[in-house]
CSV table of N, CA, C and O in Angstrom, one decimal:
chain,number,residue,atom,x,y,z
Y,853,MET,N,10.4,47.0,-29.5
Y,853,MET,CA,10.9,45.8,-29.0
Y,853,MET,C,11.1,44.8,-30.2
Y,853,MET,O,10.2,44.5,-30.9
Y,854,SER,N,12.3,44.4,-30.3
Y,854,SER,CA,12.6,43.4,-31.3
Y,854,SER,C,12.5,42.0,-30.7
Y,854,SER,O,12.8,41.8,-29.6
Y,855,GLN,N,12.1,41.0,-31.6
Y,855,GLN,CA,12.0,39.7,-31.1
Y,855,GLN,C,13.3,38.9,-31.4
Y,855,GLN,O,14.0,39.2,-32.4
Y,856,MET,N,13.7,38.0,-30.6
Y,856,MET,CA,14.9,37.2,-30.8
Y,856,MET,C,14.6,36.2,-31.9
Y,856,MET,O,13.5,35.6,-32.0
Y,857,SER,N,15.6,35.9,-32.7
Y,857,SER,CA,15.4,34.9,-33.8
Y,857,SER,C,15.6,33.5,-33.2
Y,857,SER,O,16.2,33.4,-32.1
Y,858,LEU,N,15.3,32.5,-34.0
Y,858,LEU,CA,15.5,31.2,-33.5
Y,858,LEU,C,17.0,30.9,-33.3
Y,858,LEU,O,17.4,30.1,-32.5
Y,859,ALA,N,17.8,31.5,-34.2
Y,859,ALA,CA,19.3,31.3,-34.1
Y,859,ALA,C,19.8,31.9,-32.7
Y,859,ALA,O,20.6,31.3,-32.1
Y,860,ASP,N,19.2,33.0,-32.4
Y,860,ASP,CA,19.6,33.6,-31.1
Y,860,ASP,C,19.2,32.8,-29.9
Y,860,ASP,O,19.9,32.6,-28.9
Y,861,ILE,N,18.0,32.3,-30.0
Y,861,ILE,CA,17.4,31.4,-28.9
Y,861,ILE,C,18.3,30.1,-28.8
Y,861,ILE,O,18.6,29.7,-27.7
Y,862,SER,N,18.6,29.6,-29.9
Y,862,SER,CA,19.4,28.3,-29.9
Y,862,SER,C,20.8,28.5,-29.3
Y,862,SER,O,21.4,27.5,-28.9
Y,863,LYS,N,21.3,29.7,-29.3
Y,863,LYS,CA,22.6,30.0,-28.7
Y,863,LYS,C,22.5,30.4,-27.2
Y,863,LYS,O,23.5,30.6,-26.6
Y,864,HIS,N,21.3,30.6,-26.7
Y,864,HIS,CA,21.1,31.1,-25.4
Y,864,HIS,C,21.6,30.0,-24.4
Y,864,HIS,O,21.3,28.8,-24.6
Y,865,PRO,N,22.3,30.4,-23.4
Y,865,PRO,CA,22.9,29.4,-22.4
Y,865,PRO,C,21.8,28.5,-21.7
Y,865,PRO,O,22.0,27.3,-21.5
Y,866,ARG,N,20.7,29.1,-21.4
Y,866,ARG,CA,19.6,28.4,-20.7
Y,866,ARG,C,19.0,27.4,-21.7
Y,866,ARG,O,18.7,26.3,-21.3
Y,867,PHE,N,18.9,27.7,-23.0
Y,867,PHE,CA,18.3,26.8,-24.0
Y,867,PHE,C,19.3,25.6,-24.2
Y,867,PHE,O,18.9,24.5,-24.2
Y,868,ILE,N,20.6,25.9,-24.2
Y,868,ILE,CA,21.6,24.8,-24.4
Y,868,ILE,C,21.5,23.9,-23.2
Y,868,ILE,O,21.6,22.7,-23.3
Y,869,GLU,N,21.4,24.5,-21.9
Y,869,GLU,CA,21.3,23.7,-20.7
Y,869,GLU,C,20.0,22.8,-20.8
Y,869,GLU,O,20.1,21.6,-20.4
Y,870,LEU,N,18.9,23.4,-21.2
Y,870,LEU,CA,17.6,22.6,-21.3
Y,870,LEU,C,17.8,21.5,-22.3
Y,870,LEU,O,17.4,20.3,-22.0
Y,871,VAL,N,18.3,21.7,-23.4
Y,871,VAL,CA,18.5,20.7,-24.4
Y,871,VAL,C,19.4,19.5,-23.9
Y,871,VAL,O,19.1,18.4,-24.1
Y,872,LYS,N,20.5,19.9,-23.3
Y,872,LYS,CA,21.4,19.0,-22.7
Y,872,LYS,C,20.8,18.1,-21.7
Y,872,LYS,O,20.9,16.9,-21.7
Y,873,LYS,N,20.1,18.7,-20.7
Y,873,LYS,CA,19.4,17.9,-19.7
Y,873,LYS,C,18.4,17.0,-20.2
Y,873,LYS,O,18.2,15.9,-19.8
Y,874,ARG,N,17.6,17.5,-21.2
Y,874,ARG,CA,16.5,16.7,-21.7
Y,874,ARG,C,17.1,15.5,-22.5
Y,874,ARG,O,16.6,14.4,-22.4
Y,875,HIS,N,18.2,15.7,-23.2
Y,875,HIS,CA,18.9,14.7,-23.9
Y,875,HIS,C,19.5,13.6,-23.0
Y,875,HIS,O,19.3,12.4,-23.2
Y,876,GLN,N,20.1,14.1,-21.9
Y,876,GLN,CA,20.7,13.1,-20.9
Y,876,GLN,C,19.6,12.3,-20.3
Y,876,GLN,O,19.8,11.1,-20.1
Y,877,LEU,N,18.5,12.9,-20.0
Y,877,LEU,CA,17.4,12.2,-19.3
Y,877,LEU,C,16.8,11.1,-20.3
Y,877,LEU,O,16.6,10.0,-19.9
Y,878,ARG,N,16.6,11.5,-21.5
Y,878,ARG,CA,16.1,10.6,-22.5
Y,878,ARG,C,17.0,9.4,-22.8
Y,878,ARG,O,16.6,8.3,-22.8
Y,879,VAL,N,18.3,9.7,-22.9
Y,879,VAL,CA,19.3,8.6,-23.2
Y,879,VAL,C,19.3,7.7,-22.0
Y,879,VAL,O,19.4,6.4,-22.1
Y,880,THR,N,19.3,8.2,-20.8
Y,880,THR,CA,19.3,7.4,-19.6
Y,880,THR,C,18.1,6.5,-19.5
Y,880,THR,O,18.2,5.3,-19.2
Y,881,MET,N,16.9,7.1,-19.7
Y,881,MET,CA,15.7,6.3,-19.7
Y,881,MET,C,15.6,5.2,-20.7
Y,881,MET,O,15.2,4.1,-20.5
Y,882,ILE,N,16.0,5.6,-21.9
Y,882,ILE,CA,16.1,4.6,-23.0
Y,882,ILE,C,17.0,3.5,-22.7
Y,882,ILE,O,16.8,2.3,-22.9
Y,883,GLY,N,18.2,3.8,-22.2
Y,883,GLY,CA,19.2,2.8,-21.8
Y,883,GLY,C,18.7,1.9,-20.8
Y,883,GLY,O,18.9,0.7,-20.9
Y,884,LEU,N,18.1,2.4,-19.7
Y,884,LEU,CA,17.5,1.6,-18.7
Y,884,LEU,C,16.5,0.6,-19.2
Y,884,LEU,O,16.5,-0.6,-18.9
Y,885,MET,N,15.5,1.2,-20.0
Y,885,MET,CA,14.4,0.3,-20.5
Y,885,MET,C,15.0,-0.7,-21.5
Y,885,MET,O,14.5,-1.9,-21.4
Y,886,LEU,N,15.9,-0.3,-22.3
Y,886,LEU,CA,16.5,-1.3,-23.2
Y,886,LEU,C,17.3,-2.4,-22.5
Y,886,LEU,O,17.2,-3.6,-22.9
Y,887,THR,N,18.0,-2.1,-21.4
Y,887,THR,CA,18.7,-3.1,-20.6
Y,887,THR,C,17.7,-4.1,-20.0
Y,887,THR,O,17.9,-5.3,-20.1
Y,888,VAL,N,16.6,-3.6,-19.4
Y,888,VAL,CA,15.6,-4.4,-18.8
Y,888,VAL,C,15.0,-5.3,-19.9
Y,888,VAL,O,14.9,-6.5,-19.7
Y,889,PHE,N,14.5,-4.7,-21.0
Y,889,PHE,CA,13.8,-5.5,-22.0
Y,889,PHE,C,14.7,-6.5,-22.7
Y,889,PHE,O,14.3,-7.6,-23.0
Y,890,MET,N,16.0,-6.1,-23.0
Y,890,MET,CA,16.9,-7.0,-23.6
Y,890,MET,C,17.2,-8.2,-22.7
Y,890,MET,O,17.4,-9.3,-23.1
Y,891,SER,N,17.4,-7.9,-21.4
Y,891,SER,CA,17.6,-9.0,-20.4
Y,891,SER,C,16.4,-10.0,-20.5
Y,891,SER,O,16.6,-11.2,-20.4
Y,892,TYR,N,15.2,-9.4,-20.6
Y,892,TYR,CA,14.0,-10.2,-20.7
Y,892,TYR,C,14.1,-11.1,-21.9
Y,892,TYR,O,13.8,-12.3,-21.8
Y,893,LEU,N,14.4,-10.6,-23.0
Y,893,LEU,CA,14.5,-11.3,-24.3
Y,893,LEU,C,15.6,-12.4,-24.2
Y,893,LEU,O,15.4,-13.5,-24.6
Y,894,VAL,N,16.7,-12.0,-23.7
Y,894,VAL,CA,17.8,-13.0,-23.6
Y,894,VAL,C,17.5,-14.1,-22.6
Y,894,VAL,O,17.8,-15.3,-22.9
Y,895,ALA,N,16.8,-13.8,-21.6
Y,895,ALA,CA,16.4,-14.8,-20.6
Y,895,ALA,C,15.5,-15.8,-21.3
Y,895,ALA,O,15.6,-17.0,-21.1
Y,896,TRP,N,14.5,-15.3,-22.0
Y,896,TRP,CA,13.6,-16.2,-22.7
Y,896,TRP,C,14.3,-17.0,-23.8
Y,896,TRP,O,13.9,-18.2,-24.0
Y,897,ALA,N,15.2,-16.4,-24.5
Y,897,ALA,CA,15.9,-17.1,-25.6
Y,897,ALA,C,16.9,-18.1,-25.2
Y,897,ALA,O,17.0,-19.2,-25.8
Y,898,TYR,N,17.7,-17.8,-24.2
Y,898,TYR,CA,18.8,-18.6,-23.8
Y,898,TYR,C,18.7,-19.4,-22.5
Y,898,TYR,O,19.5,-20.3,-22.2
Y,899,PHE,N,17.7,-19.1,-21.7
Y,899,PHE,CA,17.5,-19.8,-20.4
Y,899,PHE,C,16.1,-20.2,-20.2
Y,899,PHE,O,15.5,-19.9,-19.2
Y,900,PRO,N,15.5,-20.9,-21.2
Y,900,PRO,CA,14.1,-21.3,-21.1
Y,900,PRO,C,13.8,-22.2,-19.9
Y,900,PRO,O,12.7,-22.1,-19.3
Y,901,GLY,N,14.8,-23.0,-19.5
Y,901,GLY,CA,14.6,-23.8,-18.3
Y,901,GLY,C,14.4,-23.0,-17.0
Y,901,GLY,O,13.5,-23.4,-16.2
Y,902,ILE,N,15.2,-22.0,-16.9
Y,902,ILE,CA,15.1,-21.2,-15.7
Y,902,ILE,C,13.8,-20.3,-15.8
Y,902,ILE,O,13.1,-20.2,-14.8
Y,903,VAL,N,13.5,-19.8,-16.9
Y,903,VAL,CA,12.3,-18.9,-17.1
Y,903,VAL,C,11.0,-19.7,-16.8
Y,903,VAL,O,10.1,-19.2,-16.3
Y,904,ASN,N,11.0,-21.0,-17.2
Y,904,ASN,CA,9.8,-21.9,-17.0
Y,904,ASN,C,9.8,-22.5,-15.7
Y,904,ASN,O,8.9,-23.3,-15.4
Y,905,THR,N,10.7,-22.2,-14.8
Y,905,THR,CA,10.7,-22.8,-13.4
Y,905,THR,C,9.5,-22.2,-12.7
Y,905,THR,O,9.3,-21.0,-12.7
Y,906,ARG,N,8.8,-23.0,-12.0
Y,906,ARG,CA,7.6,-22.5,-11.2
Y,906,ARG,C,8.1,-21.9,-9.9
Y,906,ARG,O,8.9,-22.4,-9.2
Y,907,LEU,N,7.4,-20.8,-9.6
Y,907,LEU,CA,7.8,-20.1,-8.4
Y,907,LEU,C,6.5,-19.5,-7.7
Y,907,LEU,O,5.9,-18.6,-8.3
Y,908,PRO,N,6.1,-20.0,-6.6
Y,908,PRO,CA,6.6,-21.2,-5.9
Y,908,PRO,C,6.4,-22.5,-6.6
Y,908,PRO,O,5.6,-22.5,-7.6
Y,909,SER,N,7.0,-23.5,-6.1
Y,909,SER,CA,7.1,-24.8,-6.9
Y,909,SER,C,5.8,-25.5,-7.1
Y,909,SER,O,5.6,-26.2,-8.0
Y,910,ASP,N,4.8,-25.2,-6.2
Y,910,ASP,CA,3.5,-25.9,-6.4
Y,910,ASP,C,2.5,-25.0,-7.1
Y,910,ASP,O,1.3,-25.3,-7.1
Y,911,SER,N,2.9,-23.9,-7.7
Y,911,SER,CA,2.0,-23.0,-8.4
Y,911,SER,C,2.1,-23.1,-9.9
Y,911,SER,O,3.0,-23.8,-10.4
Y,912,SER,N,1.2,-22.5,-10.6
Y,912,SER,CA,1.3,-22.5,-12.1
Y,912,SER,C,2.0,-21.2,-12.6
Y,912,SER,O,2.2,-21.0,-13.8
Y,913,VAL,N,2.5,-20.4,-11.7
Y,913,VAL,CA,3.2,-19.2,-12.0
Y,913,VAL,C,4.7,-19.5,-12.2
Y,913,VAL,O,5.3,-20.0,-11.3
Y,914,THR,N,5.2,-19.0,-13.3
Y,914,THR,CA,6.7,-19.3,-13.5
Y,914,THR,C,7.5,-18.0,-13.3
Y,914,THR,O,6.9,-16.9,-13.2
Y,915,ILE,N,8.8,-18.2,-13.3
Y,915,ILE,CA,9.7,-17.1,-13.2
Y,915,ILE,C,9.5,-16.1,-14.3
Y,915,ILE,O,9.6,-14.9,-14.2
Y,916,GLY,N,9.2,-16.7,-15.5
Y,916,GLY,CA,8.9,-15.8,-16.7
Y,916,GLY,C,7.8,-14.9,-16.5
Y,916,GLY,O,7.8,-13.7,-17.0
Y,917,ILE,N,6.7,-15.3,-15.8
Y,917,ILE,CA,5.6,-14.4,-15.6
Y,917,ILE,C,6.0,-13.3,-14.6
Y,917,ILE,O,5.7,-12.1,-14.8
Y,918,TRP,N,6.8,-13.7,-13.6
Y,918,TRP,CA,7.3,-12.7,-12.6
Y,918,TRP,C,8.2,-11.7,-13.3
Y,918,TRP,O,8.1,-10.5,-13.1
Y,919,PHE,N,9.0,-12.2,-14.2
Y,919,PHE,CA,9.9,-11.3,-15.0
Y,919,PHE,C,9.1,-10.4,-15.9
Y,919,PHE,O,9.4,-9.2,-16.0
Y,920,SER,N,8.0,-10.9,-16.5
Y,920,SER,CA,7.2,-10.1,-17.4
Y,920,SER,C,6.5,-9.0,-16.5
Y,920,SER,O,6.5,-7.8,-17.0
Y,921,VAL,N,6.1,-9.3,-15.4
Y,921,VAL,CA,5.4,-8.3,-14.5
Y,921,VAL,C,6.5,-7.2,-14.1
Y,921,VAL,O,6.2,-6.0,-14.1
Y,922,PHE,N,7.7,-7.7,-13.8
Y,922,PHE,CA,8.8,-6.8,-13.5
Y,922,PHE,C,9.1,-5.8,-14.6
Y,922,PHE,O,9.2,-4.6,-14.4
Y,923,VAL,N,9.1,-6.3,-15.9
Y,923,VAL,CA,9.4,-5.4,-17.0
Y,923,VAL,C,8.3,-4.3,-17.1
Y,923,VAL,O,8.6,-3.2,-17.3
Y,924,VAL,N,7.0,-4.7,-16.9
Y,924,VAL,CA,5.9,-3.8,-17.0
Y,924,VAL,C,6.0,-2.7,-15.9
Y,924,VAL,O,5.9,-1.5,-16.1
Y,925,LEU,N,6.4,-3.2,-14.7
Y,925,LEU,CA,6.5,-2.3,-13.5
Y,925,LEU,C,7.7,-1.3,-13.7
Y,925,LEU,O,7.5,-0.1,-13.4
Y,926,VAL,N,8.7,-1.8,-14.3
Y,926,VAL,CA,9.9,-0.9,-14.6
Y,926,VAL,C,9.5,0.2,-15.6
Y,926,VAL,O,9.8,1.4,-15.4
Y,927,ALA,N,8.7,-0.2,-16.6
Y,927,ALA,CA,8.3,0.7,-17.6
Y,927,ALA,C,7.3,1.8,-17.0
Y,927,ALA,O,7.5,3.0,-17.3
Y,928,ILE,N,6.5,1.3,-16.1
Y,928,ILE,CA,5.6,2.3,-15.4
Y,928,ILE,C,6.4,3.2,-14.5
Y,928,ILE,O,6.2,4.4,-14.5
Y,929,PHE,N,7.3,2.7,-13.8
Y,929,PHE,CA,8.2,3.5,-12.9
Y,929,PHE,C,9.0,4.5,-13.7
Y,929,PHE,O,9.0,5.7,-13.3
Y,930,LEU,N,9.6,4.1,-14.8
Y,930,LEU,CA,10.4,5.0,-15.6
Y,930,LEU,C,9.5,6.1,-16.2
Y,930,LEU,O,9.9,7.3,-16.3
Y,931,SER,N,8.3,5.8,-16.6
Y,931,SER,CA,7.4,6.8,-17.2
Y,931,SER,C,7.0,7.8,-16.1
Y,931,SER,O,7.0,9.0,-16.4
Y,932,ALA,N,6.7,7.3,-14.9
Y,932,ALA,CA,6.4,8.2,-13.8
Y,932,ALA,C,7.6,9.1,-13.4
Y,932,ALA,O,7.4,10.3,-13.2
Y,933,TYR,N,8.7,8.5,-13.4
Y,933,TYR,CA,9.9,9.2,-13.0
Y,933,TYR,C,10.2,10.3,-14.1
Y,933,TYR,O,10.5,11.5,-13.7
Y,934,TYR,N,10.1,10.0,-15.4
Y,934,TYR,CA,10.2,11.0,-16.4
Y,934,TYR,C,9.2,12.1,-16.2
Y,934,TYR,O,9.6,13.3,-16.4
Y,935,ALA,N,8.0,11.8,-16.0
Y,935,ALA,CA,7.0,12.8,-15.8
Y,935,ALA,C,7.3,13.7,-14.6
Y,935,ALA,O,7.1,15.0,-14.7
Y,936,VAL,N,7.8,13.2,-13.5
Y,936,VAL,CA,8.1,14.0,-12.4
Y,936,VAL,C,9.3,14.9,-12.7
Y,936,VAL,O,9.3,16.1,-12.4
Y,937,VAL,N,10.4,14.3,-13.2
Y,937,VAL,CA,11.6,15.1,-13.5
Y,937,VAL,C,11.3,16.1,-14.6
Y,937,VAL,O,11.7,17.3,-14.4
Y,938,ALA,N,10.5,15.8,-15.6
Y,938,ALA,CA,10.2,16.7,-16.7
Y,938,ALA,C,9.3,17.8,-16.1
Y,938,ALA,O,9.4,19.0,-16.4
Y,939,GLY,N,8.4,17.4,-15.2
Y,939,GLY,CA,7.5,18.4,-14.6
Y,939,GLY,C,8.1,19.3,-13.7
Y,939,GLY,O,7.7,20.5,-13.5
Y,940,LYS,N,9.2,18.9,-13.0
Y,940,LYS,CA,9.9,19.8,-12.1
Y,940,LYS,C,11.0,20.5,-12.7
Y,940,LYS,O,11.0,21.7,-12.9
Y,941,SER,N,12.1,19.8,-13.0
Y,941,SER,CA,13.3,20.5,-13.5
Y,941,SER,C,13.2,21.0,-14.9
Y,941,SER,O,13.7,22.1,-15.2
Y,942,LEU,N,12.8,20.2,-15.8
Y,942,LEU,CA,12.8,20.7,-17.2
Y,942,LEU,C,11.8,21.8,-17.5
Y,942,LEU,O,12.0,22.7,-18.2
Y,943,ASP,N,10.6,21.7,-16.8
Y,943,ASP,CA,9.6,22.8,-17.0
Y,943,ASP,C,10.1,24.0,-16.3
Y,943,ASP,O,9.9,25.1,-16.8
Y,944,ALA,N,10.8,23.9,-15.2
Y,944,ALA,CA,11.4,25.1,-14.5
Y,944,ALA,C,12.4,25.7,-15.4
Y,944,ALA,O,12.5,27.0,-15.5
Y,945,LEU,N,13.3,24.9,-16.0
Y,945,LEU,CA,14.3,25.5,-16.9
Y,945,LEU,C,13.6,26.2,-18.1
Y,945,LEU,O,14.1,27.2,-18.6
Y,946,ASN,N,12.6,25.5,-18.6
Y,946,ASN,CA,11.8,26.1,-19.8
Y,946,ASN,C,11.2,27.5,-19.4
Y,946,ASN,O,11.3,28.4,-20.1
Y,947,ALA,N,10.7,27.6,-18.2
Y,947,ALA,CA,10.1,28.8,-17.7
Y,947,ALA,C,11.1,29.9,-17.5
Y,947,ALA,O,10.9,31.1,-17.9
Y,948,GLN,N,12.3,29.5,-17.0
Y,948,GLN,CA,13.4,30.5,-16.9
Y,948,GLN,C,13.9,31.0,-18.2
Y,948,GLN,O,14.1,32.1,-18.4
Y,949,LEU,N,13.9,30.0,-19.2
Y,949,LEU,CA,14.3,30.4,-20.5
Y,949,LEU,C,13.4,31.4,-21.1
Y,949,LEU,O,13.8,32.4,-21.7
Y,950,ILE,N,12.1,31.1,-21.0
Y,950,ILE,CA,11.1,32.1,-21.6
Y,950,ILE,C,11.2,33.4,-20.9
Y,950,ILE,O,11.1,34.5,-21.6
Y,951,LYS,N,11.3,33.4,-19.6
Y,951,LYS,CA,11.4,34.7,-18.9
Y,951,LYS,C,12.7,35.5,-19.3
Y,951,LYS,O,12.6,36.7,-19.6
Y,952,GLU,N,13.8,34.8,-19.5
Y,952,GLU,CA,15.0,35.5,-19.9
Y,952,GLU,C,14.9,36.0,-21.3
Y,952,GLU,O,15.4,37.1,-21.7
Y,953,ILE,N,14.2,35.2,-22.2
Y,953,ILE,CA,14.1,35.6,-23.6
Y,953,ILE,C,13.2,36.9,-23.7
Y,953,ILE,O,13.4,37.8,-24.4
Y,954,GLU,N,12.1,36.9,-22.9
Y,954,GLU,CA,11.2,38.0,-22.8
Y,954,GLU,C,11.9,39.3,-22.3
Y,954,GLU,O,11.6,40.4,-22.8
Y,955,GLN,N,12.8,39.1,-21.4
Y,955,GLN,CA,13.6,40.2,-20.8
Y,955,GLN,C,14.6,40.8,-21.9
Y,955,GLN,O,14.8,42.0,-22.0
Y,956,ASP,N,15.2,39.8,-22.6
Y,956,ASP,CA,16.2,40.2,-23.6
Y,956,ASP,C,15.5,40.9,-24.8
Y,956,ASP,O,16.2,41.6,-25.6
Y,957,ALA,N,14.3,40.5,-25.1
Y,957,ALA,CA,13.6,41.0,-26.3
Y,957,ALA,C,13.3,42.5,-26.3
Y,957,ALA,O,13.2,43.1,-25.3
């Protein structure tokens, strides 16, 4: 039994699909998090009056605090989503790739 070289594995259709899906997922996740975080920074920089508005009006909690909590929750959600997607589809593709490579070898 001969083993497949790294060059052969990198040309394998399942490997190409795995790399493509992982890249798409990473770019999407980074884009979403950057959008949320940059919105947060822009709000603090250009709209301090709105960010410092108390919500509710008789409390010491401002919109900025709610926005900060929102950013953290989005980060937690995106991390959990990545773990679920990576755990299901990407790991399944990786297992299929290993199985096919072992059969081809």
